Each structure stands twice: as C-alpha cells, then as structure tokens.
CSV table of C-alpha atoms in Angstrom, one decimal:
chain,number,residue,atom,x,y,z
I,1,UNK,CA,101.5,35.3,5.2
I,2,UNK,CA,104.8,34.9,3.3
I,3,UNK,CA,105.8,31.9,5.5
I,4,UNK,CA,103.0,30.0,3.9
I,5,UNK,CA,105.4,29.5,0.9
I,6,UNK,CA,107.6,27.1,3.0
I,7,UNK,CA,105.1,25.9,5.5
I,8,UNK,CA,104.7,22.2,6.1
I,9,UNK,CA,101.0,22.6,6.4
I,10,UNK,CA,99.8,25.6,4.3
I,11,UNK,CA,96.0,24.8,4.9
I,12,UNK,CA,96.4,25.0,8.6
I,13,UNK,CA,98.5,28.2,8.2
I,14,UNK,CA,95.5,29.7,6.1
I,15,UNK,CA,93.2,29.0,9.1
I,16,UNK,CA,95.6,30.5,11.5
I,17,UNK,CA,95.9,33.6,9.1
I,18,UNK,CA,92.2,34.0,8.9
I,19,UNK,CA,91.8,33.9,12.6
I,20,UNK,CA,94.7,36.4,13.1
I,21,UNK,CA,93.2,38.7,10.6
I,22,UNK,CA,89.9,38.7,12.5
I,23,UNK,CA,91.6,39.5,15.8
I,24,UNK,CA,93.4,42.4,14.0
I,25,UNK,CA,90.1,43.8,12.6
I,26,UNK,CA,88.6,43.7,16.2
I,27,UNK,CA,91.8,45.4,17.6
I,28,UNK,CA,91.7,48.1,15.0
I,29,UNK,CA,87.8,48.7,15.4
I,30,UNK,CA,88.3,49.0,19.2
I,31,UNK,CA,91.3,51.2,18.8
I,32,UNK,CA,89.5,53.6,16.6
I,33,UNK,CA,86.1,53.7,18.5
I,34,UNK,CA,85.0,56.4,20.8
I,35,UNK,CA,86.2,55.6,24.4
I,36,UNK,CA,83.0,56.8,26.0
I,37,UNK,CA,80.9,54.6,23.6
I,38,UNK,CA,83.2,51.5,24.4
I,39,UNK,CA,82.5,52.1,28.1
I,40,UNK,CA,78.8,51.7,27.4
I,41,UNK,CA,79.0,48.8,24.8
I,42,UNK,CA,81.8,46.6,26.4
I,43,UNK,CA,79.9,45.6,29.6
I,44,UNK,CA,76.9,44.5,27.5
I,45,UNK,CA,79.1,42.4,25.4
I,46,UNK,CA,80.9,40.9,28.3
I,47,UNK,CA,77.6,40.0,30.1
I,48,UNK,CA,76.2,38.5,26.8
I,49,UNK,CA,79.6,36.5,26.3
I,50,UNK,CA,79.5,35.2,29.9
I,51,UNK,CA,75.9,34.0,29.6
I,52,UNK,CA,76.6,32.4,26.2
I,53,UNK,CA,79.7,30.7,27.5
I,54,UNK,CA,77.9,29.3,30.5
I,55,UNK,CA,75.0,28.1,28.3
I,56,UNK,CA,77.3,26.3,26.0
I,57,UNK,CA,79.2,24.7,28.8
I,58,UNK,CA,75.8,23.4,30.2
I,59,UNK,CA,74.9,22.1,26.7
I,60,UNK,CA,78.2,20.7,25.6
I,61,UNK,CA,80.3,19.9,28.7
I,62,UNK,CA,82.1,17.0,26.8
I,63,UNK,CA,83.9,19.7,24.5
I,64,UNK,CA,84.2,22.3,27.3
I,65,UNK,CA,81.4,24.5,25.7
I,66,UNK,CA,83.0,24.5,22.3
I,67,UNK,CA,86.5,25.4,23.4
I,68,UNK,CA,87.8,21.9,23.1
I,69,UNK,CA,90.1,22.2,26.1
I,70,UNK,CA,89.4,23.2,29.7
I,71,UNK,CA,92.6,25.5,29.8
I,72,UNK,CA,91.4,27.5,26.7
I,73,UNK,CA,87.9,27.8,28.3
I,74,UNK,CA,89.3,29.1,31.7
I,75,UNK,CA,91.5,31.5,29.9
I,76,UNK,CA,88.6,33.1,28.1
I,77,UNK,CA,86.6,33.4,31.4
I,78,UNK,CA,89.6,35.0,33.2
I,79,UNK,CA,89.9,37.5,30.4
I,80,UNK,CA,86.2,38.2,30.5
I,81,UNK,CA,85.8,38.7,34.2
I,82,UNK,CA,87.5,42.1,34.6
I,83,UNK,CA,85.3,43.6,31.8
I,84,UNK,CA,82.2,43.1,34.1
I,85,UNK,CA,83.4,45.7,36.6
I,86,UNK,CA,82.7,48.5,34.1
I,87,UNK,CA,79.0,48.4,34.8
I,88,UNK,CA,77.2,51.4,36.2
I,89,UNK,CA,73.8,51.7,37.9
I,90,UNK,CA,72.0,49.5,40.3
I,91,UNK,CA,70.4,46.9,37.7
I,92,UNK,CA,73.5,46.7,35.6
I,93,UNK,CA,75.8,46.3,38.5
I,94,UNK,CA,73.6,43.6,40.1
I,95,UNK,CA,73.7,41.6,36.7
I,96,UNK,CA,77.4,42.0,36.4
I,97,UNK,CA,77.9,40.6,39.9
I,98,UNK,CA,75.7,37.7,39.4
I,99,UNK,CA,77.7,36.9,36.0
I,100,UNK,CA,80.9,37.5,37.8
I,101,UNK,CA,80.1,35.0,40.6
I,102,UNK,CA,78.7,32.5,38.2
I,103,UNK,CA,82.1,32.6,36.1
I,104,UNK,CA,84.3,32.7,39.3
I,105,UNK,CA,82.4,29.7,40.6
I,106,UNK,CA,82.8,27.7,37.4
I,107,UNK,CA,86.6,28.5,37.3
I,108,UNK,CA,87.0,27.0,40.6
I,109,UNK,CA,85.0,23.6,40.0
I,110,UNK,CA,86.5,23.2,36.6
I,111,UNK,CA,89.4,20.5,36.3
I,112,UNK,CA,91.7,23.1,34.9
I,113,UNK,CA,94.7,23.8,37.1
I,114,UNK,CA,94.6,27.6,36.1
I,115,UNK,CA,92.3,28.2,38.8
I,116,UNK,CA,95.2,27.5,41.4
I,117,UNK,CA,97.5,30.0,39.4
I,118,UNK,CA,94.7,32.6,39.6
I,119,UNK,CA,94.1,31.9,43.3
I,120,UNK,CA,97.9,32.4,43.8
I,121,UNK,CA,97.8,35.7,42.0
I,122,UNK,CA,95.0,36.8,44.1
I,123,UNK,CA,96.9,35.9,47.3
I,124,UNK,CA,100.1,37.7,46.2
I,125,UNK,CA,98.1,40.8,45.2
I,126,UNK,CA,96.5,40.9,48.8
I,127,UNK,CA,99.8,40.5,50.3
I,128,UNK,CA,101.3,43.3,48.3
I,129,UNK,CA,98.4,45.6,49.0
I,130,UNK,CA,98.9,44.9,52.8
I,131,UNK,CA,102.6,45.4,52.7
I,132,UNK,CA,102.1,48.7,50.8
I,133,UNK,CA,99.8,49.6,53.7
I,134,UNK,CA,102.8,48.7,56.1
I,135,UNK,CA,100.9,45.9,57.5
I,136,UNK,CA,103.8,43.5,57.2
I,137,UNK,CA,102.6,41.0,59.6
I,138,UNK,CA,99.1,40.8,57.9
I,139,UNK,CA,100.8,40.4,54.5
I,140,UNK,CA,102.8,37.4,55.7
I,141,UNK,CA,99.7,35.9,57.5
I,142,UNK,CA,97.6,35.9,54.4
I,143,UNK,CA,99.8,33.3,52.4
I,144,UNK,CA,100.3,31.3,55.5
I,145,UNK,CA,96.7,30.9,56.0
I,146,UNK,CA,96.3,29.9,52.3
I,147,UNK,CA,98.9,27.3,52.4
I,148,UNK,CA,97.5,25.7,55.6
I,149,UNK,CA,94.0,25.8,54.3
I,150,UNK,CA,95.4,24.0,51.0
I,151,UNK,CA,97.0,21.4,53.1
I,152,UNK,CA,93.9,20.8,55.1
I,153,UNK,CA,91.8,20.5,52.1
I,154,UNK,CA,94.2,17.9,50.6
I,155,UNK,CA,95.4,20.3,47.8
I,156,UNK,CA,99.2,19.4,47.4
I,157,UNK,CA,99.9,21.2,44.1
I,158,UNK,CA,101.2,17.9,42.6
I,159,UNK,CA,98.8,18.2,39.5
I,160,UNK,CA,100.0,21.8,39.1
I,161,UNK,CA,103.7,20.6,39.1
I,162,UNK,CA,102.7,18.0,36.5
I,163,UNK,CA,101.3,20.8,34.3
I,164,UNK,CA,104.3,23.1,34.7
I,165,UNK,CA,106.6,20.2,33.6
I,166,UNK,CA,104.4,19.4,30.5
I,167,UNK,CA,104.7,23.0,29.6
I,168,UNK,CA,108.5,23.0,30.1
I,169,UNK,CA,108.6,19.9,27.9
I,170,UNK,CA,106.6,21.6,25.2
I,171,UNK,CA,108.8,24.8,25.2
I,172,UNK,CA,111.9,22.8,25.0
I,173,UNK,CA,110.8,20.6,22.2
I,174,UNK,CA,109.3,23.7,20.4
I,175,UNK,CA,112.8,25.5,20.7
I,176,UNK,CA,114.4,22.3,19.3
I,177,UNK,CA,112.0,22.6,16.3
I,178,UNK,CA,113.0,26.2,15.9
I,179,UNK,CA,116.8,25.3,15.8
I,180,UNK,CA,116.1,23.1,12.8
I,181,UNK,CA,115.3,26.2,10.8
I,182,UNK,CA,116.4,29.2,13.1
I,183,UNK,CA,116.5,32.1,10.5
I,184,UNK,CA,113.0,31.7,8.8
I,185,UNK,CA,111.1,29.1,10.9
I,186,UNK,CA,109.0,26.3,9.4
I,187,UNK,CA,106.1,28.5,8.4
I,188,UNK,CA,102.7,29.3,9.6
I,189,UNK,CA,100.7,26.2,10.5
I,190,UNK,CA,103.7,23.9,10.7
I,191,UNK,CA,103.7,23.1,14.4
I,192,UNK,CA,101.2,20.4,14.7
I,193,UNK,CA,102.7,18.6,11.8
I,194,UNK,CA,106.3,18.7,13.0
I,195,UNK,CA,105.9,18.6,16.8
I,196,UNK,CA,105.6,14.7,16.7
I,197,UNK,CA,109.0,14.4,15.3
I,198,UNK,CA,110.4,16.6,18.2
I,199,UNK,CA,108.3,15.6,21.0
I,200,UNK,CA,111.0,13.5,22.8
I,201,UNK,CA,113.9,16.1,22.2
I,202,UNK,CA,113.7,17.1,25.9
I,203,UNK,CA,115.0,13.7,27.0
I,204,UNK,CA,118.4,14.5,25.6
I,205,UNK,CA,118.7,17.2,28.3
I,206,UNK,CA,116.5,16.0,31.1
I,207,UNK,CA,116.1,12.0,30.6
I,208,UNK,CA,114.4,11.8,34.1
I,209,UNK,CA,111.5,14.0,32.9
I,210,UNK,CA,109.6,11.3,30.8
I,211,UNK,CA,107.3,12.5,28.1
I,212,UNK,CA,103.6,13.7,28.3
I,213,UNK,CA,102.6,13.4,24.5
I,214,UNK,CA,104.7,10.5,23.3
I,215,UNK,CA,103.5,7.9,26.0
I,216,UNK,CA,99.8,8.5,25.4
I,217,UNK,CA,98.3,9.1,22.0
I,218,UNK,CA,95.2,10.6,23.4
I,219,UNK,CA,97.2,13.7,24.3
I,220,UNK,CA,97.6,16.2,21.5
I,221,UNK,CA,99.9,19.2,21.9
I,222,UNK,CA,97.9,21.6,19.6
I,223,UNK,CA,100.1,24.5,20.3
I,224,UNK,CA,103.5,25.2,22.2
I,225,UNK,CA,101.6,27.0,25.0
I,226,UNK,CA,104.6,29.5,24.8
I,227,UNK,CA,104.0,32.3,22.5
I,228,UNK,CA,107.7,33.3,22.2
I,229,UNK,CA,108.7,29.6,21.4
I,230,UNK,CA,106.0,29.2,18.9
I,231,UNK,CA,107.0,32.5,17.1
I,232,UNK,CA,110.5,31.3,16.7
I,233,UNK,CA,109.4,27.9,15.5
I,234,UNK,CA,107.1,29.2,13.0
I,235,UNK,CA,108.6,32.4,11.9
I,236,UNK,CA,112.2,32.2,13.0
I,237,UNK,CA,114.4,34.9,14.2
I,238,UNK,CA,113.3,37.3,11.4
I,239,UNK,CA,109.6,36.9,12.2
I,240,UNK,CA,110.2,37.0,15.9
I,241,UNK,CA,111.8,40.4,15.6
I,242,UNK,CA,109.2,41.7,13.0
I,243,UNK,CA,106.4,40.7,15.5
I,244,UNK,CA,108.3,42.3,18.4
I,245,UNK,CA,108.6,45.4,16.5
I,246,UNK,CA,105.0,45.6,15.6
I,247,UNK,CA,104.0,44.8,19.2
I,248,UNK,CA,106.2,47.7,20.4
I,249,UNK,CA,105.0,50.1,17.9
I,250,UNK,CA,101.3,49.2,18.9
I,251,UNK,CA,102.2,49.7,22.6
I,252,UNK,CA,103.7,53.2,21.9
I,253,UNK,CA,100.9,54.3,19.7
I,254,UNK,CA,98.5,53.3,22.5
I,255,UNK,CA,100.2,54.9,25.4
I,256,UNK,CA,101.6,58.1,23.7
I,257,UNK,CA,98.7,60.2,25.0
I,258,UNK,CA,98.7,58.7,28.5
C-alpha cells in the first residue's frame, strides 16, 4: 500500500489493492474454517462456479464470459477442475462428472494455447506414472503417440511457440522497467502506464524477435504474465523479498501440522 505514494497510476493501484485485499480475506476465511465443513461446501461452490462460467460464456462470448481474455478464462477453468473431484455420493458425483467434462470440452475448443500446455502436462504425468511402475517402453510410447497424433491432426505448435516468445518479450521488457527503479520499484498500478515506454527494450538484446505489442495497437499487455518480474517492477527488490518472506511464512504455517 505504501508504494501508492510513488505510483505512476495510484488509481489503478487502489483497484489492485482492493482486489488483493479481497483475495486475502478469502484465504484467511478458508484457512480458519473447519476442514470437514470445507470438504462439504467447496464442491457445491465449484459446481456453481462452473455452471455460471459456462452460462456467461454462452451469453457473452465476445468478452470471454466477462474475463476479457481467453487465457484468463482458461486459467480459471483449469484451477476449478480439480475441486470437482471432491464430490461424494452418486448424484453429486454424476453432477461433478458432467461439469468436469463440460469444462474440459470447453478448454479444448477455446482459442487459448493453454490447452496444449495442459495436454502436455497430462502426457508427462502419464509417462511418469508408467515409468514409476517400471513400464519403461509404455512410458516412451505415450508421448510418441501424442506427437504423431498432433502431426496427423496438423498441430505443429507454431502458435504455442509464438505465445512463448510473446511472454519472453514481456518478461524482458518488464525487467528493463524494474532496472529503471530497482530498489523500490515504480509502485502499485504502474505497469500499464509505463510498459509502452519499455515495450521494445528486448530488441536491444534480440533484434530478430520483432515485437508483439508495438506493431499492433489492438494488443494490450495488461500484465507482465510473470509474477516475479511484475513484483520486481512494481515493488523493487525490497518489496520482492517482503512478498517472498510472507509467502514462505504462510507456507510454513499451513504445512507445520502435516
């Protein structure tokens, strides 16, 4: 909150602060709640959110169901999917399975490239599981089948590679922004205001990369898509280590009794 004093956009910083406070309240409420009660409530909440998100996508496809970005929408769905497995009982399990298949289907038909990242994770997990069972040939066979299927379907990964380069571009430029104020950062809410001034900084290191956001004004970064780089740009080294210390303290508090 103190970084608002030197922020380049304190109004945007206030919005981010309110959002962060809301998430903190949810985290504290979940941490203090009875675990058995959470096990009963969370599946209902997960299914409710799944149904609501799918309905909003149906009503407002142009803005991705209100998320504004297909990647943000898919990230929400991917986080939501595991909570559906907490259901118990025949009726509840059936409803959860229907919602899970609906969300999984939507993830794979959406234009977001995160679906391929998820598919790759599933393939690697399957290979690791088979390798752990000492089924080495089967573990090697699974990714080979996946790669051949991808080529057969015309999936080359070119779009995924472009997405990776776009995120590398964002990370380099955000770090360049941080280096302009390395100790205290630029303040909460400054990213969107300052990024256009640094959006071609990566060309000094990699002139062959071109630029995504400078060439087309229809593209707007919105965020660094790299939490570590954005923490440094907003709060500097001081804020980065404070945030890291808080995260470590919360982790230790949650795992102390495990």
